[in-house]
Tab-separated table of C-alpha atoms in Angstrom:
chain	number	residue	atom	x	y	z
A	1	MET	CA	-49.571	100.906	120.073
A	2	SER	CA	-47.510	98.377	118.245
A	3	LEU	CA	-46.318	101.028	115.810
A	4	GLY	CA	-45.418	103.345	118.663
A	5	ALA	CA	-43.580	100.636	120.429
A	6	THR	CA	-41.757	99.818	117.286
A	7	GLY	CA	-40.898	103.433	116.778
A	8	LEU	CA	-39.607	103.802	120.306
A	9	GLY	CA	-37.597	100.668	119.883
A	10	THR	CA	-36.161	101.956	116.667
A	11	GLY	CA	-35.328	105.273	118.303
A	12	ARG	CA	-33.514	103.593	121.164
A	13	GLY	CA	-31.626	101.428	118.731
A	14	THR	CA	-30.650	104.457	116.659
A	15	ARG	CA	-29.446	106.394	119.696
A	16	ALA	CA	-27.525	103.379	120.948
A	17	SER	CA	-25.866	102.881	117.595
A	18	ARG	CA	-24.762	106.498	117.594
A	19	GLU	CA	-23.083	106.320	120.989
A	20	PRO	CA	-19.292	106.368	120.476
A	21	HIS	CA	-17.295	103.380	121.607
A	22	PRO	CA	-15.322	104.139	124.804
A	23	LEU	CA	-12.067	103.221	123.093
A	24	ARG	CA	-12.786	105.721	120.291
A	25	ALA	CA	-13.613	108.463	122.779
A	26	GLU	CA	-10.375	107.820	124.709
A	27	ALA	CA	-8.341	107.818	121.503
A	28	LEU	CA	-9.698	111.078	120.101
A	29	ARG	CA	-10.113	113.179	123.228
A	30	GLY	CA	-8.358	113.725	126.483
A	31	PHE	CA	-4.860	112.788	127.538
A	32	ALA	CA	-3.772	110.170	124.953
A	33	PRO	CA	-3.299	112.543	121.969
A	34	LEU	CA	-1.460	114.969	124.255
A	35	ALA	CA	0.892	112.167	125.330
A	36	GLY	CA	1.677	111.372	121.687
A	37	ALA	CA	2.282	115.053	120.960
A	38	ALA	CA	4.599	115.295	123.987
A	39	VAL	CA	6.706	112.383	122.723
A	40	LEU	CA	6.868	113.897	119.233
A	41	LEU	CA	7.783	117.360	120.505
A	42	THR	CA	10.405	116.113	122.968
A	43	LEU	CA	12.144	113.899	120.432
A	44	GLY	CA	11.843	116.608	117.787
A	45	VAL	CA	13.697	119.097	119.985
A	46	LEU	CA	16.391	116.570	120.929
A	47	LEU	CA	16.938	115.399	117.360
A	48	ALA	CA	17.013	118.947	116.024
A	49	GLY	CA	19.662	119.872	118.591
A	50	SER	CA	21.958	117.086	117.367
A	51	ALA	CA	21.077	117.324	113.654
A	52	ALA	CA	24.665	118.033	112.600
A	53	ARG	CA	25.663	114.543	113.821
A	54	TRP	CA	23.077	112.585	111.805
A	55	GLN	CA	21.473	114.701	109.100
A	56	GLY	CA	22.997	113.613	105.815
A	57	GLY	CA	23.695	109.962	106.670
A	58	TRP	CA	21.030	107.262	106.585
A	59	ALA	CA	22.901	105.006	108.993
A	60	GLU	CA	23.526	107.875	111.403
A	61	THR	CA	19.841	108.840	111.276
A	62	ALA	CA	18.768	105.274	112.062
A	63	ALA	CA	21.233	105.018	114.957
A	64	GLN	CA	20.162	108.379	116.394
A	65	THR	CA	16.431	107.665	116.239
A	66	HIS	CA	17.074	104.230	117.759
A	67	VAL	CA	18.943	105.731	120.720
A	68	ALA	CA	16.119	108.287	121.078
A	69	GLY	CA	14.196	105.386	122.614
A	70	LEU	CA	16.234	106.117	125.743
A	71	ILE	CA	14.003	109.194	126.131
A	72	ALA	CA	10.843	108.004	124.369
A	73	GLY	CA	10.476	104.845	126.478
A	74	PRO	CA	10.576	106.486	129.925
A	75	LEU	CA	8.397	109.352	128.660
A	76	ALA	CA	5.784	106.887	127.380
A	77	ALA	CA	5.934	104.986	130.675
A	78	ALA	CA	5.333	108.214	132.604
A	79	ALA	CA	2.382	109.075	130.339
A	80	GLY	CA	0.855	105.640	130.905
A	81	CYS	CA	1.416	105.927	134.652
A	82	TRP	CA	-0.305	109.316	134.766
A	83	GLN	CA	-3.240	107.917	132.793
A	84	GLY	CA	-3.410	104.936	135.143
A	85	GLY	CA	-3.942	107.184	138.139
A	86	ARG	CA	-6.716	109.185	136.480
A	87	GLU	CA	-9.646	107.618	138.325
A	88	ARG	CA	-7.856	107.978	141.642
A	89	ARG	CA	-7.255	111.686	141.032
A	90	ARG	CA	-10.890	112.170	139.979
A	91	ARG	CA	-12.147	110.095	142.927
A	92	THR	CA	-14.196	107.942	140.537
A	93	GLU	CA	-12.609	104.585	141.320
A	94	GLU	CA	-15.717	103.140	142.946
A	95	LEU	CA	-17.983	104.410	140.182
A	96	TRP	CA	-15.654	103.003	137.497
A	97	GLY	CA	-15.648	99.681	139.326
A	98	THR	CA	-19.424	99.362	139.003
A	99	ALA	CA	-19.315	99.452	135.185
A	100	ALA	CA	-20.746	96.428	133.418
A	101	ARG	CA	-17.562	95.802	131.411
A	102	ALA	CA	-14.973	93.250	132.512
A	103	PRO	CA	-11.900	94.520	134.437
A	104	LEU	CA	-9.604	93.855	131.473
A	105	ALA	CA	-11.853	95.855	129.139
A	106	ARG	CA	-11.928	98.709	131.659
A	107	PHE	CA	-8.132	98.585	131.793
A	108	LEU	CA	-7.562	98.477	128.033
A	109	ALA	CA	-9.978	101.341	127.265
A	110	PRO	CA	-7.569	104.026	128.591
A	111	ALA	CA	-4.394	101.939	128.117
A	112	LEU	CA	-4.452	101.197	124.396
A	113	PRO	CA	-4.967	104.822	123.242
A	114	VAL	CA	-2.003	106.027	125.304
A	115	ALA	CA	0.159	103.172	124.049
A	116	LEU	CA	-0.803	103.767	120.423
A	117	TRP	CA	-0.467	107.553	120.590
A	118	THR	CA	2.975	107.488	122.238
A	119	ALA	CA	4.161	104.896	119.711
A	120	ALA	CA	2.768	107.074	116.915
A	121	GLY	CA	4.622	110.079	118.354
A	122	TYR	CA	7.900	108.166	118.290
A	123	LEU	CA	7.235	106.853	114.790
A	124	ALA	CA	6.387	110.359	113.545
A	125	ALA	CA	9.611	111.764	115.029
A	126	ALA	CA	11.636	109.019	113.315
A	127	GLY	CA	9.834	109.652	110.031
A	128	LEU	CA	10.493	113.395	110.211
A	129	ALA	CA	14.174	112.692	110.909
A	130	MET	CA	14.339	110.542	107.778
A	131	LEU	CA	12.647	113.286	105.753
A	132	ALA	CA	15.206	115.764	107.103
A	133	THR	CA	18.056	113.493	105.997
A	134	TRP	CA	16.716	112.790	102.523
A	135	PRO	CA	17.812	116.100	100.846
A	136	TYR	CA	21.367	115.727	102.189
A	137	ALA	CA	21.965	111.973	101.872
A	138	GLN	CA	25.096	111.268	99.845
A	139	GLY	CA	24.689	107.538	99.281
A	140	ASP	CA	23.374	104.429	100.976
A	141	ARG	CA	19.615	104.039	101.554
A	142	PRO	CA	17.199	104.385	104.491
A	143	HIS	CA	17.629	101.952	107.390
A	144	PRO	CA	14.134	101.279	108.803
A	145	ALA	CA	14.867	97.786	110.170
A	146	LEU	CA	14.928	98.869	113.829
A	147	LEU	CA	11.760	100.968	113.708
A	148	PRO	CA	9.222	98.141	114.295
A	149	GLY	CA	10.951	96.871	117.423
A	150	ASP	CA	11.565	100.393	118.752
A	151	THR	CA	7.944	101.427	118.168
A	152	VAL	CA	6.572	98.352	119.937
A	153	ALA	CA	8.960	99.006	122.829
A	154	VAL	CA	7.570	102.533	123.281
A	155	ALA	CA	3.982	101.229	123.259
A	156	ALA	CA	4.928	98.496	125.736
A	157	ALA	CA	6.490	101.082	128.056
A	158	ALA	CA	3.205	103.026	128.085
A	159	LEU	CA	1.249	99.859	128.889
A	160	LEU	CA	3.599	98.955	131.737
A	161	GLY	CA	3.355	102.511	133.020
A	162	LEU	CA	-0.415	102.307	133.186
A	163	VAL	CA	-0.186	99.184	135.343
A	164	VAL	CA	2.164	101.036	137.706
A	165	GLY	CA	-0.228	103.987	137.773
A	166	ARG	CA	-3.079	101.734	138.833
A	167	VAL	CA	-1.043	100.004	141.535
A	168	VAL	CA	0.942	102.892	143.059
A	169	PRO	CA	-1.316	105.494	144.747
A	170	SER	CA	0.895	108.554	144.344
A	171	ARG	CA	1.017	111.584	142.062
A	172	LEU	CA	4.806	111.274	142.076
A	173	ALA	CA	4.661	107.810	140.523
A	174	ALA	CA	4.796	109.124	136.951
A	175	PRO	CA	7.936	111.318	137.231
A	176	LEU	CA	9.670	108.759	139.437
A	177	LEU	CA	8.897	106.009	136.928
A	178	ALA	CA	10.338	108.133	134.115
A	179	ILE	CA	13.538	108.694	136.100
A	180	ALA	CA	13.794	105.017	137.028
A	181	GLY	CA	13.225	103.978	133.408
A	182	TYR	CA	15.890	106.363	132.132
A	183	VAL	CA	18.411	105.218	134.733
A	184	GLY	CA	17.588	101.564	134.100
A	185	LEU	CA	18.026	101.850	130.345
A	186	GLY	CA	21.223	103.825	130.896
A	187	VAL	CA	22.642	101.113	133.139
A	188	LEU	CA	21.798	98.443	130.566
A	189	SER	CA	23.429	100.528	127.817
A	190	ALA	CA	26.563	100.977	129.915
A	191	SER	CA	26.858	97.220	130.541
A	192	ARG	CA	28.750	96.652	127.326
A	193	SER	CA	30.330	93.388	128.458
A	194	ALA	CA	27.192	91.825	129.971
A	195	PRO	CA	24.732	89.777	127.875
A	196	VAL	CA	21.790	91.639	129.446
A	197	ARG	CA	22.700	94.751	127.447
A	198	HIS	CA	21.025	93.148	124.452
A	199	LEU	CA	17.696	93.309	126.292
A	200	ASP	CA	17.874	97.112	126.181
A	201	PRO	CA	15.558	98.328	123.366
A	202	ALA	CA	17.605	101.552	123.144
A	203	PHE	CA	21.052	99.916	123.180
A	204	PRO	CA	23.434	102.253	121.283
A	205	ILE	CA	24.807	100.827	118.054
A	206	MET	CA	27.553	101.733	115.614
A	207	ASP	CA	26.619	103.564	112.442
A	208	THR	CA	27.776	100.574	110.415
A	209	ASP	CA	25.776	98.006	112.429
A	210	VAL	CA	22.780	96.306	110.803
A	211	PRO	CA	20.517	93.930	112.772
A	212	VAL	CA	19.805	90.405	111.656
A	213	TRP	CA	16.274	90.194	110.298
A	214	TRP	CA	14.779	88.599	113.408
A	215	GLN	CA	16.324	90.965	115.983
A	216	PRO	CA	13.480	93.544	115.792
A	217	VAL	CA	10.951	90.703	116.003
A	218	SER	CA	12.593	89.271	119.112
A	219	MET	CA	12.851	92.717	120.693
A	220	ALA	CA	9.153	93.365	119.990
A	221	VAL	CA	8.164	90.024	121.552
A	222	TRP	CA	10.414	90.687	124.563
A	223	THR	CA	8.979	94.136	125.370
A	224	ALA	CA	5.364	93.478	124.367
A	225	GLY	CA	5.345	90.142	126.197
A	226	LEU	CA	6.384	91.778	129.454
A	227	ALA	CA	3.785	94.528	129.033
A	228	PHE	CA	0.905	92.175	128.268
A	229	ALA	CA	1.928	89.837	131.064
A	230	ALA	CA	1.784	92.710	133.546
A	231	ALA	CA	-1.575	93.888	132.174
A	232	LEU	CA	-3.132	90.421	132.347
A	233	ALA	CA	-1.727	89.772	135.813
A	234	TYR	CA	-3.336	93.001	136.985
A	235	ALA	CA	-6.680	93.085	135.168
A	236	ALA	CA	-7.571	89.638	133.784
A	237	ARG	CA	-10.109	87.515	135.629
A	238	ARG	CA	-7.959	84.467	134.965
A	239	ARG	CA	-4.549	85.755	135.893
A	240	ALA	CA	-2.905	82.541	134.817
A	241	THR	CA	-3.320	83.766	131.241
A	242	ALA	CA	-0.417	86.144	131.980
A	243	LEU	CA	1.916	83.149	131.830
A	244	LEU	CA	1.563	82.886	128.043
A	245	PRO	CA	2.944	86.343	127.138
A	246	LEU	CA	5.461	86.029	129.967
A	247	ALA	CA	6.757	82.766	128.506
A	248	ALA	CA	7.037	84.410	125.076
A	249	ALA	CA	8.963	87.322	126.600
A	250	VAL	CA	11.350	85.004	128.454
A	251	ALA	CA	11.973	82.978	125.295
A	252	ALA	CA	12.671	86.123	123.243
A	253	GLY	CA	14.929	87.499	125.979
A	254	ALA	CA	16.875	84.256	126.088
A	255	VAL	CA	17.393	84.387	122.326
A	256	LEU	CA	18.612	87.990	122.534
A	257	THR	CA	21.060	87.376	125.367
A	258	GLN	CA	22.368	84.059	124.018
A	259	THR	CA	22.957	85.432	120.511
A	260	GLY	CA	24.804	88.465	121.867
A	261	ASP	CA	26.914	90.319	119.322
A	262	GLY	CA	25.645	87.960	116.634
A	263	LEU	CA	22.522	90.139	116.540
A	264	TRP	CA	24.464	92.657	114.459
A	265	HIS	CA	26.622	92.570	111.374
A	266	GLU	CA	28.463	95.192	109.391
A	267	ALA	CA	26.550	96.813	106.557
A	268	PRO	CA	27.977	95.552	103.224
A	269	LEU	CA	28.150	99.094	101.853
A	270	ALA	CA	30.427	100.149	104.726
A	271	ARG	CA	33.181	97.913	103.302
A	272	ARG	CA	32.980	99.369	99.797
A	273	GLN	CA	34.685	102.442	98.396
A	274	VAL	CA	34.124	104.550	95.306
A	275	CYS	CA	37.145	106.179	93.714
A	276	ASP	CA	38.134	108.968	91.378
A	277	THR	CA	41.065	107.451	89.472
A	278	SER	CA	41.699	110.471	87.260
A	279	THR	CA	44.383	111.710	89.671
A	280	THR	CA	47.470	110.325	91.373
A	281	PRO	CA	46.954	109.401	94.118
A	282	ALA	CA	43.388	108.312	93.388
A	283	VAL	CA	40.753	109.665	95.765
A	284	CYS	CA	38.431	107.112	97.412
A	285	VAL	CA	35.547	107.650	99.812
A	286	ASN	CA	33.297	105.189	101.589
A	287	ALA	CA	30.395	104.122	99.397
A	288	ARG	CA	27.930	105.379	102.033
A	289	TYR	CA	29.024	108.910	101.075
A	290	ALA	CA	29.576	108.396	97.367
A	291	GLY	CA	27.859	111.703	96.617
A	292	MET	CA	30.672	113.562	98.371
A	293	LEU	CA	33.388	112.181	96.071
A	294	PRO	CA	33.357	115.156	93.631
A	295	GLN	CA	33.532	117.553	96.555
A	296	VAL	CA	36.399	115.664	98.220
A	297	ALA	CA	38.277	115.361	94.929
A	298	GLY	CA	37.771	119.087	94.382
A	299	ALA	CA	39.202	119.910	97.813
A	300	LEU	CA	42.285	117.811	96.943
A	301	SER	CA	42.631	119.092	93.379
A	302	GLY	CA	45.298	121.594	94.386
A	303	VAL	CA	47.328	118.840	96.034
A	304	THR	CA	47.021	116.382	93.151
A	305	GLY	CA	47.791	119.150	90.654
A	306	ARG	CA	51.080	119.935	92.382
A	307	LEU	CA	51.937	116.219	92.514
A	308	GLU	CA	51.590	115.682	88.765
A	309	GLY	CA	54.587	113.773	87.465
A	310	VAL	CA	55.903	112.918	90.947
A	311	ARG	CA	56.966	109.289	91.477
A	312	GLY	CA	56.823	107.165	94.613
A	313	LEU	CA	53.363	108.268	95.659
A	314	PRO	CA	50.802	106.002	97.332
A	315	ALA	CA	48.302	104.627	94.838
A	316	ARG	CA	45.249	106.133	96.552
A	317	TRP	CA	43.755	107.854	99.547
A	318	GLU	CA	41.505	105.266	101.247
A	319	ASP	CA	38.481	105.839	103.472
A	320	ARG	CA	37.897	102.824	105.699
A	321	ASP	CA	38.608	101.666	109.242
A	322	GLY	CA	42.015	100.306	110.126
A	323	ALA	CA	45.534	101.165	109.053
A	324	PRO	CA	46.141	101.910	105.369
A	325	ARG	CA	47.812	99.309	103.188
A	326	ALA	CA	51.347	99.672	101.872
A	327	ASP	CA	50.242	101.469	98.698
A	328	GLU	CA	47.612	103.667	100.390
A	329	ALA	CA	47.334	106.821	102.460
A	330	GLU	CA	44.541	107.488	104.900
A	331	LEU	CA	41.925	110.017	103.843
A	332	PRO	CA	40.753	112.334	106.639
A	333	HIS	CA	37.658	110.684	108.076
A	334	LEU	CA	34.299	112.019	106.952
A	335	THR	CA	32.724	110.437	110.035
A	336	PRO	CA	31.559	110.936	112.678
A	337	LEU	CA	29.344	113.504	111.039
A	338	GLY	CA	29.355	116.949	112.593
A	339	TRP	CA	33.093	117.525	112.359
A	340	THR	CA	34.663	117.110	108.925
A	341	ALA	CA	31.305	116.900	107.140
A	342	VAL	CA	27.934	118.400	108.027
A	343	ARG	CA	24.808	117.836	105.930
A	344	GLY	CA	26.810	116.504	103.023
A	345	ARG	CA	29.329	119.362	102.884
A	346	LEU	CA	32.958	119.612	103.965
A	347	THR	CA	33.213	122.095	106.806
A	348	ASP	CA	36.835	123.116	106.072
A	349	PRO	CA	38.121	122.102	102.614
A	350	THR	CA	41.489	123.779	103.238
A	351	GLY	CA	42.041	121.935	106.515
A	352	PHE	CA	40.841	118.727	104.884
A	353	ALA	CA	43.471	119.099	102.138
A	354	TRP	CA	46.192	119.780	104.706
A	355	SER	CA	45.291	116.635	106.676
A	356	ALA	CA	45.239	114.559	103.485
A	357	THR	CA	48.684	115.906	102.587
A	358	ALA	CA	50.047	114.990	106.013
A	359	ALA	CA	48.757	111.441	105.531
A	360	LEU	CA	50.901	111.052	102.385
A	361	SER	CA	54.085	111.203	104.446
A	362	LEU	CA	52.945	109.898	107.843
A	363	ARG	CA	52.850	106.201	107.004
A	364	GLY	CA	50.688	104.207	109.405
A	365	ASP	CA	52.503	100.928	108.676
A	366	CYS	CA	55.994	102.264	109.423
A	367	PRO	CA	57.632	101.242	112.740
A	368	ASP	CA	57.539	103.867	115.469
A	369	ALA	CA	60.931	105.457	115.768
A	370	ALA	CA	62.411	108.879	116.367
A	371	GLN	CA	63.233	110.620	113.124
A	372	PRO	CA	65.888	113.278	112.446
A	373	HIS	CA	64.937	116.918	112.789
A	374	ARG	CA	65.662	117.526	109.128
A	375	VAL	CA	62.912	115.012	108.211
A	376	ASP	CA	60.438	117.004	110.292
A	377	VAL	CA	61.501	120.130	108.453
A	378	ALA	CA	61.095	118.380	105.092
A	379	ASP	CA	57.640	117.094	106.064
A	380	ASP	CA	56.586	120.606	107.011
A	381	ALA	CA	57.873	122.058	103.733
A	382	VAL	CA	56.036	119.434	101.659
A	383	ARG	CA	52.764	120.089	103.475
A	384	ALA	CA	53.149	123.838	103.108
A	385	PHE	CA	53.812	123.482	99.382
A	386	LEU	CA	51.028	121.019	98.599
A	387	ALA	CA	48.380	122.583	100.855
A	388	PRO	CA	49.328	126.209	101.650
A	389	ALA	CA	48.193	127.309	105.081
A	390	GLY	CA	45.622	130.031	105.494
A	391	PRO	CA	45.965	133.252	107.512
A	392	ALA	CA	44.646	131.600	110.683
A	393	THR	CA	47.359	128.918	110.583
A	394	ARG	CA	50.089	131.476	109.922
A	395	ALA	CA	48.863	133.570	112.844
A	396	SER	CA	48.892	130.467	115.040
A	397	ASP	CA	52.523	129.810	114.039
A	398	GLU	CA	53.414	133.344	115.039
A	399	ARG	CA	51.800	132.977	118.453
A	400	TRP	CA	53.537	129.627	118.981
A	401	ALA	CA	56.941	131.100	118.116
A	402	ARG	CA	56.635	134.027	120.544
A	403	ALA	CA	57.095	131.703	123.541
A	404	ASP	CA	60.906	131.494	123.392
A	405	ALA	CA	63.941	131.952	121.184
A	406	ALA	CA	64.229	128.254	120.292
A	407	ARG	CA	60.750	128.262	118.784
A	408	ARG	CA	61.489	131.416	116.817
A	409	ALA	CA	64.638	129.822	115.415
A	410	ASP	CA	62.727	126.663	114.507
A	411	LEU	CA	60.032	128.687	112.699
A	412	ARG	CA	62.700	130.588	110.739
A	413	GLU	CA	64.287	127.286	109.700
A	414	ARG	CA	60.949	125.876	108.577
A	415	ARG	CA	60.054	128.986	106.627
A	416	ALA	CA	63.429	128.914	104.878
A	417	ALA	CA	62.880	125.264	103.888
A	418	ARG	CA	59.404	126.097	102.587
A	419	ALA	CA	60.823	128.919	100.521
A	420	ARG	CA	63.580	126.712	99.053
A	421	LEU	CA	61.086	124.034	97.984
A	422	ALA	CA	58.677	126.571	96.507
A	423	GLY	CA	61.521	128.348	94.706
A	424	MET	CA	62.891	125.281	92.929
A	425	ALA	CA	62.512	124.888	89.208
A	426	GLU	CA	59.631	122.601	88.318
A	427	ARG	CA	61.822	119.716	87.140
A	428	GLU	CA	64.110	119.988	90.162
A	429	ARG	CA	61.186	120.096	92.552
A	430	ARG	CA	59.552	117.096	90.882
A	431	ALA	CA	62.756	115.097	91.300
A	432	TRP	CA	63.104	116.173	94.935
A	433	LEU	CA	59.497	115.254	95.726
A	434	SER	CA	59.924	111.886	93.983
A	435	ALA	CA	62.948	111.102	96.149
A	436	TYR	CA	61.110	112.311	99.241
A	437	PHE	CA	57.976	110.202	98.713
A	438	THR	CA	59.975	107.144	97.667
A	439	ALA	CA	61.869	107.322	100.958
A	440	ARG	CA	58.728	107.978	103.037
A	441	VAL	CA	56.744	105.119	101.462
A	442	ALA	CA	59.719	102.811	102.074
A	443	CYS	CA	59.835	103.918	105.761
A	444	ASP	CA	63.389	105.165	105.201
A	445	PRO	CA	63.865	108.508	106.990
A	446	LYS	CA	67.568	108.499	106.129
A	447	GLY	CA	66.690	108.537	102.433
A	448	VAL	CA	64.710	111.776	102.700
A	449	PRO	CA	66.662	114.411	100.763
A	450	ALA	CA	67.704	117.540	102.622
A	451	LEU	CA	66.386	121.019	101.912
């Protein structure tokens, strides 16, 4: 009898030990994995649709995945809200209430899997975006600093959503919460002059912005504190315990709003340039895209080749924000990505060379003043010689000139000036170009020689 009793006891203990923990069952089956997959799929589609604007730049990728929280947060909140109303839809609220576990344990069993799965979906989407950028990155390094705070914010949104789902007895609560979350985050993002904008976990940032080291920590405490405070206020037996995470959230929010723009600083690499000094002018690009320097220099090789021996030129083409210095010309901007450069390649090398040529004569530091028509004609001839237009540009000139007789006469004058400059002997043309650039760099339109 004793042996049998022992055996039965052992059998019950074995069966009990094999029963899966409720949290494990919720995490591996049911709605939570689907919620994580929905976040991953939604962000994957959105990021893929805008890939030309971020793929190839580490800073752009970080900024884009950060702003993706504008979609991931409300989607996670809607998933949590739908999970929160599960027992009501199944009509098992009374049965669930008779379980031996404490109310907080009954709340966390479905809440934590949804929060973790939606956060994992966001993190996976961000990781895939970084993998997509890696083959095309032209400099810089990955920028993962914002990921911890953004991931915690997505999990917190799911937890808050589950509280709403438990409190609001409506099937429409989930979609309405998603809409309200999206609108709320959008309003915070649009409040660019208000300190509360820094409480937005998806606040849009510049590509060159880097957070101070404690900004993601403060953002994580702010969002997670609010979520845990709501959960404890709803499900804890001692609801006063909600005051602790609430106090932490308020303190973190105060730090974020009081610090304001001091939360961000410019990335050091954004102020650096790398240059090819083998030509005159030298060709410089921002250090974040150092890998594109050979390609940019190659696109300008025809221009620099025709300028060999010419005096009075700017010292370099520069690639940074702000007006060029007295001895510099502005390089056509490589950013924002998706226009001049896509996935580490120039989209239109010919047009890029033409714009760079125009920058040699259009001095940004010269006073604004009307210039003689002959200077316009000379500018056009120089651009046409240094960066010959393609068939599309010539066809566009023809269409422009068809409008009236004055335009046709102007086009004939410009073409004649182009022909005279191209037909000069090499030494004569070099002297003319030297006089031209000397006058343009000195902001002296009257000194521009005639053609």
